[in-house]
XYZ file of C-alpha atoms in Angstrom:
530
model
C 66.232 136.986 66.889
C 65.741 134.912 70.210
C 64.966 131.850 67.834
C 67.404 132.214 65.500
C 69.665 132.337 68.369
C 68.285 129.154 70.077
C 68.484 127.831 66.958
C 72.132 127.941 66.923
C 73.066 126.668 70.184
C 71.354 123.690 69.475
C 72.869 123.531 65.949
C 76.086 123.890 68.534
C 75.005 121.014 70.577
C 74.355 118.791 67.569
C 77.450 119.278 65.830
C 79.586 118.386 69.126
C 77.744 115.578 69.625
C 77.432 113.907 66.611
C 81.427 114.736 66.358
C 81.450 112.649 69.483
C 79.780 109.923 68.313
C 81.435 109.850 64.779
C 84.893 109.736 65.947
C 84.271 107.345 68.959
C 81.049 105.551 67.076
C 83.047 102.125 66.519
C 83.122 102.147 70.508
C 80.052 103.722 71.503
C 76.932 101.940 71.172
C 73.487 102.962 72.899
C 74.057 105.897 75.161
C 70.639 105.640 77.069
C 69.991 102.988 79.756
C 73.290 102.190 80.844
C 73.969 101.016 84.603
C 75.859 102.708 86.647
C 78.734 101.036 88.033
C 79.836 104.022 90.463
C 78.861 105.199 93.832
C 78.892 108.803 91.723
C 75.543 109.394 90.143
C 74.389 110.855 87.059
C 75.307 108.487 84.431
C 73.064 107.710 81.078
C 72.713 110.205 78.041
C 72.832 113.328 80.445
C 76.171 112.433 81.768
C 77.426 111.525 78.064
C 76.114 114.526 76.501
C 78.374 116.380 79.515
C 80.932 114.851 78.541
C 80.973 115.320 74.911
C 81.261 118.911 75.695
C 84.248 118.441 77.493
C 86.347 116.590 74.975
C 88.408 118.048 72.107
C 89.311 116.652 69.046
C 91.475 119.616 67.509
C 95.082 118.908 66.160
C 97.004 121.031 68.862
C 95.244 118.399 71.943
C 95.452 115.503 70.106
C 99.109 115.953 69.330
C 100.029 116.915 73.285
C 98.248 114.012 74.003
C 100.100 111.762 71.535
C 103.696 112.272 72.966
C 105.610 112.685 76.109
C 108.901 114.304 78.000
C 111.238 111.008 76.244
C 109.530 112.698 72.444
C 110.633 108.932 71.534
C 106.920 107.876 70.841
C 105.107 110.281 68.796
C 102.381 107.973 66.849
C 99.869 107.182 69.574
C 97.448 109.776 68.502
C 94.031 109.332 70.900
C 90.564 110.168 69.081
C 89.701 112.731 72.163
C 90.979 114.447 75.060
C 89.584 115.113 77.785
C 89.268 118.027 79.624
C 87.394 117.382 83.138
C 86.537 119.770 85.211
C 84.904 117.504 87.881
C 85.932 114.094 89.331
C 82.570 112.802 88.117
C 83.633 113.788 84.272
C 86.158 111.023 84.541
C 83.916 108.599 85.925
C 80.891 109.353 83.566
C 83.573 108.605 80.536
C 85.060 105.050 82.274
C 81.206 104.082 83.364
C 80.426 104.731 79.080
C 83.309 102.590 78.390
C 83.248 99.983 80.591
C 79.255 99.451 78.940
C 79.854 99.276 75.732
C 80.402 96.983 73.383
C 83.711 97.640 72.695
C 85.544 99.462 75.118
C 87.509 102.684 74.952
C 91.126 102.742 75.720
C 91.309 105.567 78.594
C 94.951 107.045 79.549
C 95.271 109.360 82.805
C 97.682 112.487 81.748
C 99.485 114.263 84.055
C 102.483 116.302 83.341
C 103.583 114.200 80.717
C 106.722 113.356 81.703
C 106.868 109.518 81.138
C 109.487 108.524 78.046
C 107.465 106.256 76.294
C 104.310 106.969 75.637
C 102.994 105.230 79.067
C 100.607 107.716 79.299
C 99.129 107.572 75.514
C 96.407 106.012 74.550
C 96.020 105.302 70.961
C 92.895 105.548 68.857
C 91.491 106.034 72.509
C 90.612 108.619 75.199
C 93.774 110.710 76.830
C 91.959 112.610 80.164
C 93.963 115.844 81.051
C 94.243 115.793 84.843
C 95.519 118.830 85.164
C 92.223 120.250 83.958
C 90.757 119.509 87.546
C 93.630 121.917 89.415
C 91.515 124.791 87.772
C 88.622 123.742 90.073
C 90.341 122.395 92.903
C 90.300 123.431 96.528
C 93.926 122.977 96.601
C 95.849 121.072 99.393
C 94.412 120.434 102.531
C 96.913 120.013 105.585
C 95.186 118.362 108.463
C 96.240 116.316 111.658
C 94.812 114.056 113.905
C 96.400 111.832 116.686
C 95.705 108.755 114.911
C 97.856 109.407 111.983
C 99.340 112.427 112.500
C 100.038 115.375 110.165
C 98.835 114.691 106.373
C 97.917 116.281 103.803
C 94.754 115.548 101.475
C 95.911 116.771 97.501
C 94.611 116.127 94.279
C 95.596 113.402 91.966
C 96.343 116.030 89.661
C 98.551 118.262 91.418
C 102.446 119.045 90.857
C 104.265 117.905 94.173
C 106.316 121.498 94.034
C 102.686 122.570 94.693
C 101.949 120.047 97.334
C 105.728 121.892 98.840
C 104.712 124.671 98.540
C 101.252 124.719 100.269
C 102.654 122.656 103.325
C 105.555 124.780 103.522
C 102.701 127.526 104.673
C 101.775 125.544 107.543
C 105.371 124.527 108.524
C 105.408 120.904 107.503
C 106.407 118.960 103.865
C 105.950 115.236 102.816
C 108.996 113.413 103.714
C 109.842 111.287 100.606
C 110.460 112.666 97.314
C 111.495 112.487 93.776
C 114.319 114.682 92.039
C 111.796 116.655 90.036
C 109.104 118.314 91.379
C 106.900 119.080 88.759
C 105.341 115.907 88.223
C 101.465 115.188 89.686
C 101.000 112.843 92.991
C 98.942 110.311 90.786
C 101.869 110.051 88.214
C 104.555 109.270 90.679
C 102.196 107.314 93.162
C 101.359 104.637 89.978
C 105.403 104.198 89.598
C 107.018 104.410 93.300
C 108.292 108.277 93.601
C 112.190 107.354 94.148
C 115.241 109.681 95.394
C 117.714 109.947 97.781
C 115.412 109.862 100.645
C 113.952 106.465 100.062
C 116.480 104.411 102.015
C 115.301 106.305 105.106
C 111.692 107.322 104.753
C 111.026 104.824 101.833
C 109.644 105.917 98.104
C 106.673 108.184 98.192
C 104.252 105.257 97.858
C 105.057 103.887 101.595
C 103.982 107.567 102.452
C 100.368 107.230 101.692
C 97.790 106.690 103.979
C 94.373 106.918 101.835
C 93.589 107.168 97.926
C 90.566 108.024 96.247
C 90.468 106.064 92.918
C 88.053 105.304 89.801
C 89.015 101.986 88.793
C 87.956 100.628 84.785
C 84.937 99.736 86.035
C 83.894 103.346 86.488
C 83.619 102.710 90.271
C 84.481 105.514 92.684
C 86.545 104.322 95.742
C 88.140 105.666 98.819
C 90.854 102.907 99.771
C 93.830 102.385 102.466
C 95.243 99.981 104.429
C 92.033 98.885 106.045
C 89.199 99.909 103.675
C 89.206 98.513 100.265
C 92.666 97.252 100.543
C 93.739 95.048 97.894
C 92.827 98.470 95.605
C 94.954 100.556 97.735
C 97.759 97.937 97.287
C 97.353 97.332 94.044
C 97.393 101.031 92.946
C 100.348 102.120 94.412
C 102.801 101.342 92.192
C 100.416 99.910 89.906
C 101.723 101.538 86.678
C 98.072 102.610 86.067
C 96.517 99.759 85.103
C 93.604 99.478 88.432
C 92.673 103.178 88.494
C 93.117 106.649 88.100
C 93.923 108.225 91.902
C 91.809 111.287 92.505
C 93.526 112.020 95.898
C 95.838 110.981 97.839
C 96.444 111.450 101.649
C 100.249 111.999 101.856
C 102.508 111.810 105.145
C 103.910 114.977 106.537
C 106.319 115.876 109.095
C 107.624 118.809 110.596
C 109.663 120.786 107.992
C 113.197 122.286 108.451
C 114.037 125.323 107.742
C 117.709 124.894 105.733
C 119.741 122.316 104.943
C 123.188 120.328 104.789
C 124.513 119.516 101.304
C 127.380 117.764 101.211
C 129.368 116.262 97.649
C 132.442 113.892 98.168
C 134.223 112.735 95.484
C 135.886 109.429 94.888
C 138.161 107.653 91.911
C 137.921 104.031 93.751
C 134.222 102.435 93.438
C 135.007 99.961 95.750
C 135.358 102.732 98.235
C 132.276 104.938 96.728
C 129.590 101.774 97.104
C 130.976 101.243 100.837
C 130.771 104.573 101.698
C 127.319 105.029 100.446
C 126.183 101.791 102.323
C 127.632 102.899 104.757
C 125.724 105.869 105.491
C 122.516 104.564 104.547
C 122.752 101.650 107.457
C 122.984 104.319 110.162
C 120.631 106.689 111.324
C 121.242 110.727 111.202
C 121.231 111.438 106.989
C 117.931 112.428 104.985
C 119.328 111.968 102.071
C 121.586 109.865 100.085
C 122.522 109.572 96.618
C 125.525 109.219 93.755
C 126.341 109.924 90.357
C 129.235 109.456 88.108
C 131.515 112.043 86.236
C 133.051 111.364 82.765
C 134.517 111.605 79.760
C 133.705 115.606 78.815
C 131.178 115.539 81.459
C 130.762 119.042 83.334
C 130.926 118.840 87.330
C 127.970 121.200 87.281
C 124.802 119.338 85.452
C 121.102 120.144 85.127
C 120.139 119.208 88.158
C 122.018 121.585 90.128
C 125.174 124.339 89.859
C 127.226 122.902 93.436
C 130.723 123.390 92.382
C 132.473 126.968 92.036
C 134.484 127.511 89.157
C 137.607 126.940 90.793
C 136.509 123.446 91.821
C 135.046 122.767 88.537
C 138.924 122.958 87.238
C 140.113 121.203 90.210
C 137.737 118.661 89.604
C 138.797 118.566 85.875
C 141.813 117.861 86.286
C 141.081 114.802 88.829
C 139.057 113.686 85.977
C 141.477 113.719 83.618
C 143.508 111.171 85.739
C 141.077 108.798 86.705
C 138.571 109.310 83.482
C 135.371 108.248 86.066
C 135.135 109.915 89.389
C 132.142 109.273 91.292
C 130.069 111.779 93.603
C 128.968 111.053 96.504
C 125.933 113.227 98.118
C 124.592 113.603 101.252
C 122.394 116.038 102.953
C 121.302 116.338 106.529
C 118.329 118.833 107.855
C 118.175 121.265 110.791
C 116.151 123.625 112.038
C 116.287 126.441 114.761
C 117.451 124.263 117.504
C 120.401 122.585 116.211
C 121.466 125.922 114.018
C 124.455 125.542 116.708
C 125.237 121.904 116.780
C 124.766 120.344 113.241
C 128.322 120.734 111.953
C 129.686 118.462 114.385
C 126.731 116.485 114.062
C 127.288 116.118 110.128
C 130.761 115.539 110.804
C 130.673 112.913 113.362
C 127.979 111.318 110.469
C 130.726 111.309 107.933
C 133.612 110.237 109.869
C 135.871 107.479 108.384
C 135.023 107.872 104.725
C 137.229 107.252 102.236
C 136.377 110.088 99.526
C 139.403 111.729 98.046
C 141.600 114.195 100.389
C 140.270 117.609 99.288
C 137.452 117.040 97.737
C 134.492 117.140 100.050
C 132.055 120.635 99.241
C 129.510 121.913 101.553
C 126.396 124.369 100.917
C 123.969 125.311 103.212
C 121.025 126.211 101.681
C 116.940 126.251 102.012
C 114.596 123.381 102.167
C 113.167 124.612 98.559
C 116.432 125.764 97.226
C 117.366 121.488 97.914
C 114.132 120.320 96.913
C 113.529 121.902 94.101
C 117.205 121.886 93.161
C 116.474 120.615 89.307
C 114.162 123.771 88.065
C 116.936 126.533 87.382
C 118.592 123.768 85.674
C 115.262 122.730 83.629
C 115.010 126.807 82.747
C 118.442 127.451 81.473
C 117.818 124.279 78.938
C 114.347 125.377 78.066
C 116.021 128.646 77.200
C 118.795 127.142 75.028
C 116.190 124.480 73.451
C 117.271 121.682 75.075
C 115.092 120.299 77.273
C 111.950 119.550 74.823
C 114.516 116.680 72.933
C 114.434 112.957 72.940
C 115.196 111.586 76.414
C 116.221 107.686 75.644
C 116.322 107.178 79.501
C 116.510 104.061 81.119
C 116.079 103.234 84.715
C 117.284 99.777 86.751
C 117.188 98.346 90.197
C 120.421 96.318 90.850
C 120.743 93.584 93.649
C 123.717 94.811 95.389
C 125.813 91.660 94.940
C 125.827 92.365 91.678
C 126.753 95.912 91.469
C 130.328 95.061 91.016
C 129.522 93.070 87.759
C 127.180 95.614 86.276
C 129.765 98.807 87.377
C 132.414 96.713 85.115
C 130.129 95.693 82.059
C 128.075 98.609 81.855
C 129.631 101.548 83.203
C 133.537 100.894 83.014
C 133.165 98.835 79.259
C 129.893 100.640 77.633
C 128.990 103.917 78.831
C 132.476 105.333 79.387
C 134.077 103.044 76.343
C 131.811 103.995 73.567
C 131.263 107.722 74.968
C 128.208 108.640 73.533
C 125.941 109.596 77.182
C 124.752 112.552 77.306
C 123.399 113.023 80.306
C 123.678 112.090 84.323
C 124.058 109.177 85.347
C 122.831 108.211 88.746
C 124.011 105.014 90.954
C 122.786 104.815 94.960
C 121.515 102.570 97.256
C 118.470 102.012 98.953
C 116.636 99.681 101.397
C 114.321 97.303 100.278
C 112.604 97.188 103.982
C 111.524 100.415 103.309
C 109.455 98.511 100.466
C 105.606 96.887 101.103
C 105.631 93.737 99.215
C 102.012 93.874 98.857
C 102.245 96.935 96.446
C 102.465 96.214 93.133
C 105.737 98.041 92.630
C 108.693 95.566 92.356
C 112.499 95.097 93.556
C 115.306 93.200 93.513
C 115.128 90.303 96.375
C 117.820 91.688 98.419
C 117.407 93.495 101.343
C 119.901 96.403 99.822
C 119.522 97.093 96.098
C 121.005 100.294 93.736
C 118.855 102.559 91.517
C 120.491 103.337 88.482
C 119.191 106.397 86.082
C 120.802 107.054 82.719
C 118.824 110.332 82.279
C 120.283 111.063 78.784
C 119.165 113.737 76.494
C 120.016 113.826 72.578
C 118.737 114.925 69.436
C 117.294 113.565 66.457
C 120.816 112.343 65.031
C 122.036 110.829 68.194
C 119.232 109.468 70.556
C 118.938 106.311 68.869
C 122.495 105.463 69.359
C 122.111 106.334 72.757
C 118.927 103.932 72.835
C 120.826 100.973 71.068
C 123.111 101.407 73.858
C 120.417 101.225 76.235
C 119.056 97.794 74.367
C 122.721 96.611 75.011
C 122.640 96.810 78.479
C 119.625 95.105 78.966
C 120.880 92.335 76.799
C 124.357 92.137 79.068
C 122.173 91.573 82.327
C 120.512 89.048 80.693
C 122.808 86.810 79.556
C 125.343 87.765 82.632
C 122.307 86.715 85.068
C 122.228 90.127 86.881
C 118.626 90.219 88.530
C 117.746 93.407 86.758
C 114.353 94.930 87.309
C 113.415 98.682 85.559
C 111.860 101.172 87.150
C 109.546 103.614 84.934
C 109.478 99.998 83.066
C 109.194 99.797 79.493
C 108.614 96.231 77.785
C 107.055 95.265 74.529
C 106.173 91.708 75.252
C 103.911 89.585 77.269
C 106.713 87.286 78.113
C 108.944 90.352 79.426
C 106.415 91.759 81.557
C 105.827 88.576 83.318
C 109.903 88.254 84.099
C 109.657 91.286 85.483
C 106.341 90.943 87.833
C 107.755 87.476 88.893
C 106.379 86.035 91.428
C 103.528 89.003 91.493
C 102.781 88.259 87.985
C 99.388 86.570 89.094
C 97.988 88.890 91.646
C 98.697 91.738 89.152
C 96.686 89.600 86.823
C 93.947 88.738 89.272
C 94.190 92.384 90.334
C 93.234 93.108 86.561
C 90.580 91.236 86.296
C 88.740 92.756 89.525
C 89.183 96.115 89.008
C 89.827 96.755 85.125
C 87.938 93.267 83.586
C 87.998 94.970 79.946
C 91.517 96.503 79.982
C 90.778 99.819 79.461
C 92.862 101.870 81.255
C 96.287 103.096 80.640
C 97.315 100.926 76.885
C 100.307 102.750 76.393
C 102.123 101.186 79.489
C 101.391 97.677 77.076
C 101.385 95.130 79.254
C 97.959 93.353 78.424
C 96.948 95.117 75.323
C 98.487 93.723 72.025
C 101.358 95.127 70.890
């Protein structure tokens, strides 16, 4: 019995192995007497046979792992997932890579929200971060008088976590993104971009330390000051240096509710000064916009603001201007200033030109603001509409040219043709707030506007929606608006190099020093064939 049962295990063993090595074969050469390119041990045929126990080849991973939130791209199927359940699992697979003869294509996979297929990796290796939350410590909130408070979270872990764990202690990061369940090592290889950014900056000027494995299978602790040009080059980096392990975010004191203000405005002119307004003096935490049309609702996914009496007010204001824009602010308080912030918020908003009438006020929680977009995200889950193709496309516009792109985009497309489906966002921000040496790019102006068409369709109408998108790329072009995306998507060389610029060859020199055989993440495409 006890050798028939041996007997098995290894018959086990064998079988997952030489799956292993059938499906990856054409990459993997020798797996004994490779050199270790990490300051993590345990490499060789130990460390792959690990491994190999770890990855899945079934139809149900493979097929998560071959599409994304936008469920535009759908064909980059990966040979293997992996599932790690240690730091050094991703390393051993990069390290078996980066030595063979012909390299595995390795893709980091967070929560999968990217729109198309950035974090795929065809005919390759797609590693499962969140596999490494089930044997995580969890977030660790520290201080010291050097840096102050900070908190030390995993690569891996959803940012309403990262709230919620610093909430415990009385403190929260200070920048943030609309959505909170995305991981710190997905938005930390874009930027991490809301309404806060103009004050505290985007979430990656809120970092103080990463741990990353770069395509060389090379564990590193970075910042500022120790390993620097990968600190810089990761943040913002789209992916392409290494995969961030942890990262050692800025915290500050948390309040306990907050101001939400909505204005609402039929004159653009007046909307854009407004919101530059307000982002030029100091008192606001956040500051954002977004536009109203056609048989748009008031009351979107993101959030339910307006009562249903000013939903038919609103309406109706609609129906005579046919775009009304929406301007939002929010200020914080705590304890101390329960008494004073009215007049505080309305001494901030003095002067502005919104329409008579229309200004709306809640005062709500920290999380209730924060994580404003979830009750929105469950109602459309619950209707089916949330897992459908999102065609979105993001821009950064100089503001000298906002005027130009408001009329050929927003006043002549998106409101002419009708077809949107979805919010539209258009605010602000400061590009100061921006370090240059990141590899995260911006208009060269020192204020610039983030535009989001965050559409949703179905399969009958997305590709409209995404011809439309095509469109307004092709208007910026030839009307010489300094366009750059954010969450870029680009299918050639040539394109990725207009919109890198003038960083086009540190990013390239950048590649070559820390991923040499272009391994990691192929499905952003930017050196891999297409």
């Amino acid at each position: 019995m006890e050798k028939n049962f041996f007997g098995s295990v290894y018959l086990i063993m064998l079988f997952i192995i030489s799956s292993l090595i059938s499906i990856l074969g054409r990459y993997l050469k020798p797996l004994i007497n490779m050199k270790s390119g990490s300051v993590i041990p345990d490499h060789g045929t130990l460390s792959s046979l690990r491994i190999a126990t770890k990855l899945q080849f079934g139809s149900d991973a493979l097929k998560m792992a071959s599409t994304d939130f936008g469920k535009i791209i759908t064909s980059n199927i990966p040979s293997a997932v992996l599932f790690p359940s240690h730091i050094a699992d991703i390393v051993n697979l990069i390290t078996l890579s980066y030595n063979s003869t012909t390299p595995i294509p390795i893709a980091a996979r967070g929560h999968g929200h990217s729109v198309r297929g950035q974090a795929t990796a065809r005919d390759g290796v797609v590693v499962d971060m969140k596999s490494l939350s089930y044997n995580n410590v969890g977030t660790r909130v520290s201080w010291s008088t050097s840096l102050g408070f900070y908190a030390d979270v995993g690569g891996e872990q959803l940012w309403i976590d990262v709230l919620r764990a610093t909430l415990n202690r009385g403190l929260a990061p200070v920048s943030w993104t609309d959505y909170l369940y995305l991981t710190v090592g997905g938005t930390l290889s874009n930027a991490g971009m809301s309404g806060q950014a103009f004050h505290y900056g985007p979430q990656i000027s809120n970092v103080h330390e990463l741990d990353v494995i770069t395509g060389k299978g090379e564990f590193f602790t970075c910042s500022k000051h120790i390993n620097s040009e990968l600190f810089y080059a990761v943040l913002g980096g789209l992916g392409q240096f290494g995969i961030i392990t942890r990262a050692r975010i800025v915290l500050d004191k948390a309040p306990k509710r907050v101001k939400w203000v909505r204005m609402l405005y039929h004159d653009f002119s007046a909307f854009t000064r407004d919101q530059e307004h307000l982002i030029s003096i100091f008192g606001l935490d956040y500051v954002e916009g977004h536009l109203l049309m056609n048989q748009s609702s008031a009351n979107n996914w993101r959030s339910s603001f307006f009562s249903p009496n000013d939903v038919s007010n609103i309406a109706s204001l609609l129906g005579q201007h046919k775009i009304i824009y929406c301007l939002e602010v929010v200020k914080y308080y705590d304890d101390l200033t329960v008494h004073t912030i009215d007049k505080e918020l309305q001494k901030l908003l003095e002067g502005l030109s919104f329409n008579p009438g229309f200004m709306f006020k809640k005062d709500v929680t920290l999380m209730d603001f924060l994580n404003r977009v979830r009750s929105g995200e469950l109602q459309l889950q619950s209707q089916g509409l949330w897992d459908v193709p999102h065609p979105w496309l993001n821009l950064f516009i100089p503001k000298s040219q906002i005027f130009e792109f408001h009329e050929g985009v927003i006043v002549n497309m998106i409101h002419a043709r009708n077809i949107t489906r979805g919010l539209v966002l258009l605010y602000p921000t400061n590009r100061k707030r921006w370090d240059d040496r990141m590899s995260a790019v911006t208009p060269d102006e020192d204020i610039f506007y983030s535009v989001g068409l965050l559409l949703s369709g179905d399969n009958e109408n997305w590709k409209a929606m995404d011809d439309q998108n095509n469109d307004i790329l092709e208007f910026c072009e030839k009307a010489g608006i300094r366009v750059k995306q954010y969450l870029p998507h680009y299918t050639t060389r040539k394109e990725w190099i207009n919109h890198f610029g003038e960083k086009w060859s540190i990013f390239q020199e950048r590649k070559s020093l820390f991923d040499p055989k272009m391994i990691l993440s192929p499905g952003q495409r930017i050196f891999q064939s297409v």
